[in-house]
Short mmCIF file of C-alpha atoms in Angstrom, two decimals:
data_model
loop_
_atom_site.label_atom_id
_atom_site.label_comp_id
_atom_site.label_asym_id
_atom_site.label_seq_id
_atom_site.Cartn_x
_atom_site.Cartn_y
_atom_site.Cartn_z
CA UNK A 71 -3.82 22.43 -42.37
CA UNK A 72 -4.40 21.13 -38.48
CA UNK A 73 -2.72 18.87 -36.67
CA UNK A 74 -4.63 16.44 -34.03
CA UNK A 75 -3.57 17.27 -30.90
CA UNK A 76 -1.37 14.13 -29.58
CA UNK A 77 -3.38 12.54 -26.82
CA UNK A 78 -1.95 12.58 -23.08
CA UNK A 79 -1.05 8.55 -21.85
CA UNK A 80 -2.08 10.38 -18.50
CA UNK A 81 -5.64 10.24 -17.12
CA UNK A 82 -5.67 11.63 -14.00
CA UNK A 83 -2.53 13.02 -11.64
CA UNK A 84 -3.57 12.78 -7.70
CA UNK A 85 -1.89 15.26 -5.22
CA UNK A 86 -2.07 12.98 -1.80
CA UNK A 87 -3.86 14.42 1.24
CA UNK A 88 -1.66 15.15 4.46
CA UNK A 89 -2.47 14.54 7.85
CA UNK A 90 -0.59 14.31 10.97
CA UNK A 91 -0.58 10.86 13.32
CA UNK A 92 1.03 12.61 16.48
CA UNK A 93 4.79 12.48 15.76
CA UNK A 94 4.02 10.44 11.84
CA UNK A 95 3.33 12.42 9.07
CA UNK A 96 0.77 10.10 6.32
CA UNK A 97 0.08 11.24 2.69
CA UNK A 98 -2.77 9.14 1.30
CA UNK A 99 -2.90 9.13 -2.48
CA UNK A 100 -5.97 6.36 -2.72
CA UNK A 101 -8.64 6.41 -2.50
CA UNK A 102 -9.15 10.19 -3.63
CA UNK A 103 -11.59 12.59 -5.00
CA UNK A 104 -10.31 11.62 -8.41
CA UNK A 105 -9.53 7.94 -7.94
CA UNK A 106 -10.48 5.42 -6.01
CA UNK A 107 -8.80 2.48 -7.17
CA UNK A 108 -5.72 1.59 -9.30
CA UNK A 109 -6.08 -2.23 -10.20
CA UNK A 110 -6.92 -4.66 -7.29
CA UNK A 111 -5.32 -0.97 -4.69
CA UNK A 112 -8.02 0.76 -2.95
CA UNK A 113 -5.40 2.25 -0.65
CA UNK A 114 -2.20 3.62 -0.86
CA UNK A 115 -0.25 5.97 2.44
CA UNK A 116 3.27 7.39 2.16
CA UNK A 117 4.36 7.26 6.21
CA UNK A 118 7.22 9.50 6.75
CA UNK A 119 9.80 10.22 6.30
CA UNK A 120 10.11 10.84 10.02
CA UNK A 121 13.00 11.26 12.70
CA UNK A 122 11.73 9.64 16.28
CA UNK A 123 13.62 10.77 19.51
CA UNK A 124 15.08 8.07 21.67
CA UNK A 125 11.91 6.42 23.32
CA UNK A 126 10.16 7.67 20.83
CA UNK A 127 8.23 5.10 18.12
CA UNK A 128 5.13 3.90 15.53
CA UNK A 129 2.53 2.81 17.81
CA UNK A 130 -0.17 1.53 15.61
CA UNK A 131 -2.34 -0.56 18.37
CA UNK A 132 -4.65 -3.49 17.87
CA UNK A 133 -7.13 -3.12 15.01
CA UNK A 134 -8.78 -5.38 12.46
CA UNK A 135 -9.10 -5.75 8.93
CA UNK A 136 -11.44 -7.61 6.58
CA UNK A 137 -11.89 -8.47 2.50
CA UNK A 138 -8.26 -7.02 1.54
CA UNK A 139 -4.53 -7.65 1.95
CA UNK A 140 -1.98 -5.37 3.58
CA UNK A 141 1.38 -4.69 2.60
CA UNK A 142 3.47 -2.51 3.97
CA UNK A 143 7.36 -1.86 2.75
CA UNK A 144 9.89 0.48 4.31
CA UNK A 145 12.74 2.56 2.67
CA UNK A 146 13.86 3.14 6.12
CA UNK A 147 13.16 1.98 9.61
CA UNK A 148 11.89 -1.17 10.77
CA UNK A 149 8.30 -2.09 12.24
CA UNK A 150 7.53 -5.29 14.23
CA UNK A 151 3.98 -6.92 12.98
CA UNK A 152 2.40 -8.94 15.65
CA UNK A 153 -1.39 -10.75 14.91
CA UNK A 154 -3.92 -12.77 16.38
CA UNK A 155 -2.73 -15.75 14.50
CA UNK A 156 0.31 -15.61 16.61
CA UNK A 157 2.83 -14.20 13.75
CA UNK A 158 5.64 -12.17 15.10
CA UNK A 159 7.67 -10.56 12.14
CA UNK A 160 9.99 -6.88 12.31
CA UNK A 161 9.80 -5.83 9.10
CA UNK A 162 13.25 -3.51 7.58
CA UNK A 163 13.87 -2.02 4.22
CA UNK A 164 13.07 -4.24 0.81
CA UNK A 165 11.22 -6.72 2.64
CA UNK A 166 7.67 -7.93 2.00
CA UNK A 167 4.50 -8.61 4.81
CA UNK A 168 1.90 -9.75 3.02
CA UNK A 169 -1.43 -10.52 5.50
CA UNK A 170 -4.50 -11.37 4.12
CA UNK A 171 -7.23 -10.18 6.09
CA UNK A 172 -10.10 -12.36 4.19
CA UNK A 173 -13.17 -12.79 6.48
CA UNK A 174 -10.84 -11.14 9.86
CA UNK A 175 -7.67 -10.85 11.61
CA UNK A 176 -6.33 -8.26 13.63
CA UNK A 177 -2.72 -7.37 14.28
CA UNK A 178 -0.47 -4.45 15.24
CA UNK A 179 2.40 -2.52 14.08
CA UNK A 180 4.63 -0.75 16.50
CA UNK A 181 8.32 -0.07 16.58
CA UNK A 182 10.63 -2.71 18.80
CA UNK A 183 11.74 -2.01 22.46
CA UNK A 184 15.79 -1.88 20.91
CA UNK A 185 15.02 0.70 18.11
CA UNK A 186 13.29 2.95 20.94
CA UNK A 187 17.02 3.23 22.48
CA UNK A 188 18.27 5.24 20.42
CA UNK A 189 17.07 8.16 17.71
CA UNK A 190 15.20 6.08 14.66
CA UNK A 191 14.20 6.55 11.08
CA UNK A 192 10.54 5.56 9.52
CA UNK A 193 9.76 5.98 5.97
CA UNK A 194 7.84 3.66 3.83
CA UNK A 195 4.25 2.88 1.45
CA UNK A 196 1.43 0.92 2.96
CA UNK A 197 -0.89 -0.70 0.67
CA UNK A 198 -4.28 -2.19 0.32
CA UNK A 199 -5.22 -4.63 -2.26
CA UNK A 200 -8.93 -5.46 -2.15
CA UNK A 201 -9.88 -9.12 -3.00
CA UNK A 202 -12.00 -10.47 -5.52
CA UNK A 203 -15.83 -11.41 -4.39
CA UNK A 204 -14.49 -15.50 -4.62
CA UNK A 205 -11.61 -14.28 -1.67
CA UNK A 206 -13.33 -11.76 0.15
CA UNK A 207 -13.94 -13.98 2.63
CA UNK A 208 -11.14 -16.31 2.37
CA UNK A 209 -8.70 -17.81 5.60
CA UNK A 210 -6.48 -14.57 6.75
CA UNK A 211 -2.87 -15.50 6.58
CA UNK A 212 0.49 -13.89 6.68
CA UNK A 213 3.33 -14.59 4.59
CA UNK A 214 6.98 -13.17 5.31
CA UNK A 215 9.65 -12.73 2.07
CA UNK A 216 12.83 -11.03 2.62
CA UNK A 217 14.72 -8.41 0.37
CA UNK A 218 16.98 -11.47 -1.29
CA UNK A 219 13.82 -13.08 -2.37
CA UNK A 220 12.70 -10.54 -4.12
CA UNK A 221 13.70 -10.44 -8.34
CA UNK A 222 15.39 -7.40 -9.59
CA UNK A 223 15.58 -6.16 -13.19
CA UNK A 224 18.61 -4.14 -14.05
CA UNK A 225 18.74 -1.50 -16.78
CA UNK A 226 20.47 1.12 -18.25
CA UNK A 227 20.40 3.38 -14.95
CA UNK A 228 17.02 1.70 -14.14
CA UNK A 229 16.84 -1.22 -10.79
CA UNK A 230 13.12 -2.51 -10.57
CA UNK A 231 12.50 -4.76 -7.61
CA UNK A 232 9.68 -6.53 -8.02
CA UNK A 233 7.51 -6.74 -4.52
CA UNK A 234 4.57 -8.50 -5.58
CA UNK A 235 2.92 -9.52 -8.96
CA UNK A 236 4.72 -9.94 -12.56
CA UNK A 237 6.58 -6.74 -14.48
CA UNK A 238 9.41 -6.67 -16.18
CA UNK A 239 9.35 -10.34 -17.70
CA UNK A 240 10.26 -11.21 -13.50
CA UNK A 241 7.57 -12.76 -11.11
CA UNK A 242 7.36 -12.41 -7.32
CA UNK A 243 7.35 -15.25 -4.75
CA UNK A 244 4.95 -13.30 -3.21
CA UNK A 245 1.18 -15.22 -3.06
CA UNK A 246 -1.50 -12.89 -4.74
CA UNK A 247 -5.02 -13.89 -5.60
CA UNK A 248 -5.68 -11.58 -8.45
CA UNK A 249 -3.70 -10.41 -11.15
CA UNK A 250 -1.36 -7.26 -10.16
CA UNK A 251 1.62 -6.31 -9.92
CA UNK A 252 3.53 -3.81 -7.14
CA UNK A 253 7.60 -2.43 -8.11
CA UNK A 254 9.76 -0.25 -6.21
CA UNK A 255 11.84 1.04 -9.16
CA UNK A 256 14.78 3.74 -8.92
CA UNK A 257 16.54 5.81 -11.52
CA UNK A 258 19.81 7.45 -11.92
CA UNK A 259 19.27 11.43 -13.50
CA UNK A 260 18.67 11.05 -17.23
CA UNK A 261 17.66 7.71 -17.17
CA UNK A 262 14.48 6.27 -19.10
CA UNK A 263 12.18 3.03 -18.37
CA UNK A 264 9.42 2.14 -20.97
CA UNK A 265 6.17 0.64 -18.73
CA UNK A 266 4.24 -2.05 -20.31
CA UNK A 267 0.94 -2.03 -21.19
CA UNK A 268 0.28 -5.67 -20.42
CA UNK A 269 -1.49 -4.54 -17.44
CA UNK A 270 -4.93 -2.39 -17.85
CA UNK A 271 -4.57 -0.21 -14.99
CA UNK A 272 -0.60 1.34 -13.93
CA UNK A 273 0.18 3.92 -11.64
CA UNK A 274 3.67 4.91 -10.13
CA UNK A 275 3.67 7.27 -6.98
CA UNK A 276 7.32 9.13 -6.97
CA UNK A 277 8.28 9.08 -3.65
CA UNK A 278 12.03 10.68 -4.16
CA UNK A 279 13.13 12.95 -7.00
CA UNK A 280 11.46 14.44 -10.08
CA UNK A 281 10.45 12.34 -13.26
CA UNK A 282 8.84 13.48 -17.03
CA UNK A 283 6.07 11.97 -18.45
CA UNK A 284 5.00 13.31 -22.07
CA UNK A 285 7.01 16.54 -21.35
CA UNK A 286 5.20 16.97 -17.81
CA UNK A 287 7.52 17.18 -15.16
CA UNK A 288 6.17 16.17 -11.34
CA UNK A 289 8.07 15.93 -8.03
CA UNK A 290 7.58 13.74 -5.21
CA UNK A 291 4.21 13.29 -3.58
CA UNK A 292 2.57 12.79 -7.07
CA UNK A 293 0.37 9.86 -8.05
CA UNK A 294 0.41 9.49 -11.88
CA UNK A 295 -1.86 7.35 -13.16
CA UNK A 296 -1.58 6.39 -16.87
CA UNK A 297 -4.57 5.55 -19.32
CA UNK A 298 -4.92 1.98 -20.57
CA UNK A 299 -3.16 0.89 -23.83
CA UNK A 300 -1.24 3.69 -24.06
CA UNK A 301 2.90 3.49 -24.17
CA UNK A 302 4.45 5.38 -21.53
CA UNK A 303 8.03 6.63 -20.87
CA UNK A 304 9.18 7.59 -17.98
CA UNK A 305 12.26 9.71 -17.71
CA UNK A 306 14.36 10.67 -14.79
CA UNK A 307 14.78 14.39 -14.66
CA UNK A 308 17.46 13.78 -11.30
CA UNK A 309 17.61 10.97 -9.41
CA UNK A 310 14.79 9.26 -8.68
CA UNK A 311 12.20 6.46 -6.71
CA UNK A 312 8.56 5.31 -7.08
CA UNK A 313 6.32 2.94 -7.08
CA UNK A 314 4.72 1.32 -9.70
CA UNK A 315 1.68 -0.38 -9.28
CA UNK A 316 -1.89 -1.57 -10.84
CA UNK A 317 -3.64 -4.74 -12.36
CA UNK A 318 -6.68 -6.15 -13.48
CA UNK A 319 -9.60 -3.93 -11.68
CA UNK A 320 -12.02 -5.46 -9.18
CA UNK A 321 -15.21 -7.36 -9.86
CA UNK A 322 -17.17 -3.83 -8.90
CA UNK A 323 -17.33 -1.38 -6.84
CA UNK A 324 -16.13 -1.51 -3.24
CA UNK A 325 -16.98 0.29 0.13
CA UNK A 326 -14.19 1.37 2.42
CA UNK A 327 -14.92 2.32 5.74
CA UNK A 328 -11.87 2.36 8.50
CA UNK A 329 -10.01 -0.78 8.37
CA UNK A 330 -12.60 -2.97 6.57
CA UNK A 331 -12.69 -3.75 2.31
CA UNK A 332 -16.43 -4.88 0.86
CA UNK A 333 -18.20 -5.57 -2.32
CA UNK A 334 -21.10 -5.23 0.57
CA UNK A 335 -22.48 -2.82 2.71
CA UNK A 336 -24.21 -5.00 5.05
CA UNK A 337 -20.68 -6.71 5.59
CA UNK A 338 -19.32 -3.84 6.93
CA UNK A 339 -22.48 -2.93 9.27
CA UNK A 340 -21.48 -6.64 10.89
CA UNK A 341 -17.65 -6.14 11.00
CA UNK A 342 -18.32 -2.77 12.70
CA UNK A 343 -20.71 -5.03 14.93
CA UNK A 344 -18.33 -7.99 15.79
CA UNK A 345 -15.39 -5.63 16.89
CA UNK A 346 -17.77 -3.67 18.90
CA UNK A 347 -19.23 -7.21 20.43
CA UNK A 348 -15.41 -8.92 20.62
CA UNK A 349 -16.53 -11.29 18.41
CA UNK A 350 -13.02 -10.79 16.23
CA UNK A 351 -10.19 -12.76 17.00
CA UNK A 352 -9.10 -9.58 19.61
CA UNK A 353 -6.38 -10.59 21.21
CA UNK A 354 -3.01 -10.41 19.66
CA UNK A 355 -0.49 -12.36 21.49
CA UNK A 356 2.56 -10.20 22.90
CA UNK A 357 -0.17 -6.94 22.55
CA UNK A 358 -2.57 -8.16 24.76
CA UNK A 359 -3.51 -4.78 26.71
CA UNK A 360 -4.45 -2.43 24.29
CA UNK A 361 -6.80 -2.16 21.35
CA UNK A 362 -8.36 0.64 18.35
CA UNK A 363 -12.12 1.21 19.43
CA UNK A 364 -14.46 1.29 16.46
CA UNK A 365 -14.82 5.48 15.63
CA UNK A 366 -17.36 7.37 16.47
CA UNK A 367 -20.00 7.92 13.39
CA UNK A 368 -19.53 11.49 12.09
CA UNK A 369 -21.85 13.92 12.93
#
C-alpha cells in the first residue's frame, strides 16, 4: 500500500544575486527570477558585512524614490539619512527609518564625518515595501523609532524583535499602510520557533547561521519562502539570525525600474522625466553638491 508523499510548506528557496558597490558587497534576494514579491516587499538587499579603512565609508548620493517605503536596519554600523524634507537621522543597530516615498522624495545615505576616523563596520537589510494603488501617491514622510521602541518576544532560545507590522501576538509603533509584518528574530543552536500562518505570504532570509525547515537544512544567504496555510517550524541547526517578513500581497502587479515602485508604467516614464527635468524636490539640505543621474537605457 502507498503512502502520499507529505507536501513541502516550502514554495520556492531564492539564492540572492551578488554584486559589488566599490568597497560594499549587496546580495539582492527580491525581486528574483523566481519571486518577485513577498507580501507588500518588492525588494530586499543584504549590504555587507563589510570592514571600511579609516576615511573610508557608504556613500549612497542623492537619488529619489516614488510609490514605496524604505527601510533600512543595521546589525552593525551606522548610516546618517539626510532628505529633501530636511530630516537628518544616523541610523545604528535595532533601529527603524521608515520614509515613505509616496508621489517623491529624495534623500541620501552616507556614513558620518566621525565614523570615517577610524576603521568601521557596515552590515545590515534594506527593504522596499510597495504601497497600495490608494497610497501610491500619498505625502512622503519619514518617521524615526529607536531600538527601545521596538517589542520583543522572548522564547525558549528564541528573541523576535518586531521592526514593523504585527507577529508574535506584539505590534510595532512603526506606521504602515498595508497589512505586513517585518522581524529580526535570533536563535540559540537547537532552538525551535513555530511561524504563524495568520499572514498569507512569509518569508525569512537567514542572514547568520544555518536553520532546518522540513528536514532541509540552508545556510546564510538563503531566502525561504513558505507556501500559504501551511505550519512551519523552524529549527536552529547552530546559532542563528534572519528575517522574517511578508503580508497581505499587493493590489497587482508592479513595475520596478531603479529607484521608482508603480502599479503604472506611464508613472515611471514621468518620474524618469521629472528627475531628468529637476522637477523632484532635488536638493537635500546638508548634500547639496552631488546627485544619482537617471541610468543610461540598456542597450
Amino acid at each position: 500500500m502507498s503512502h502520499p508523499e507529505s507536501v513541502s510548506p516550502l514554495e520556492t528557496v531564492v539564492v540572492p544575486r551578488s554584486s559589488d558597490l566599490g568597497d560594499l558587497q549587496v546580495r539582492r534576494a527580491l525581486p528574483s527570477a523566481q519571486r518577485r514579491m513577498v507580501g507588500p516587499f518588492v525588494f530586499l538587499d543584504e549590504m555587507g558585512p563589510v570592514t571600511f579603512g579609516a576615511g573610508q565609508g557608504l556613500d549612497v548620493r542623492p537619488h529619489p524614490h516614488i510609490g514605496l517605503s524604505t527601510v533600512t536596519y543595521l546589525y552593525e554600523g551606522g548610516i546618517v539619512h539626510r532628505d529633501g524634507a530636511g530630516h537628518v537621522q544616523t541610523i545604528l543597530p535595532g533601529e527603524v527609518n521608515w520614509m515613505t516615498a509616496g508621489r517623491g522624495i529624495v534623500h541620501s545615505e552616507r556614513s558620518s564625518p566621525e565614523s570615517r576616523q577610524a576603521p568601521q563596520q557596515l552590515f545590515g537589510l534594506q527593504f522596499w515595501v510597495g504601497l497600495t494603488r490608494e497610497h501610491e501617491e500619498t505625502e512622503p514622510g519619514f518617521w524615526h523609532h529607536g531600538r527601545d521602541a521596538q517589542p520583543v518576544v522572548e522564547g525558549e532560545g528564541v528573541s523576535a524583535q518586531i521592526v514593523a507590522g504585527s507577529l508574535f501576538g506584539k505590534t510595532s509603533p512603526v506606521k504602515t499602510l498595508s497589512p505586513l509584518f517585518l522581524g529580526d528574530v535570533r536563535m540559540r543552536a537547537g532552538a525551535r520557533l513555530e511561524l504563524p500562518a495568520e499572514h498569507e505570504e512569509r518569508a525569512a532570509y537567514l542572514t547568520q547561521g544555518s536553520v532546518a525547515v522540513d528536514g532541509q537544512r540552508f545556510e546564510a544567504g538563503r531566502l525561504l519562502v513558505f507556501k500559504a496555510g501551511c505550519p512551519i517550524t523552524i529549527r536552529a541547526e547552530s546559532e542563528a539570525r534572519f528575517a522574517l517578513l511578508g503580508g497581505e500581497p499587493l493590489d497587482g502587479p508592479r513595475f520596478i525600474w531603479w529607484n521608482f515602485v508603480s502599479s503604472r508604467k506611464e508613472r515611471i516614464e514621468q518620474a524618469k522625466h521629472d528627475w531628468q527635468q529637476g522637477r523632484f524636490n532635488q536638493v537635500v539640505p546638508g548634500d547639496e553638491t552631488e546627485f544619482i543621474p537617471l541610468p543610461e537605457p540598456r542597450s
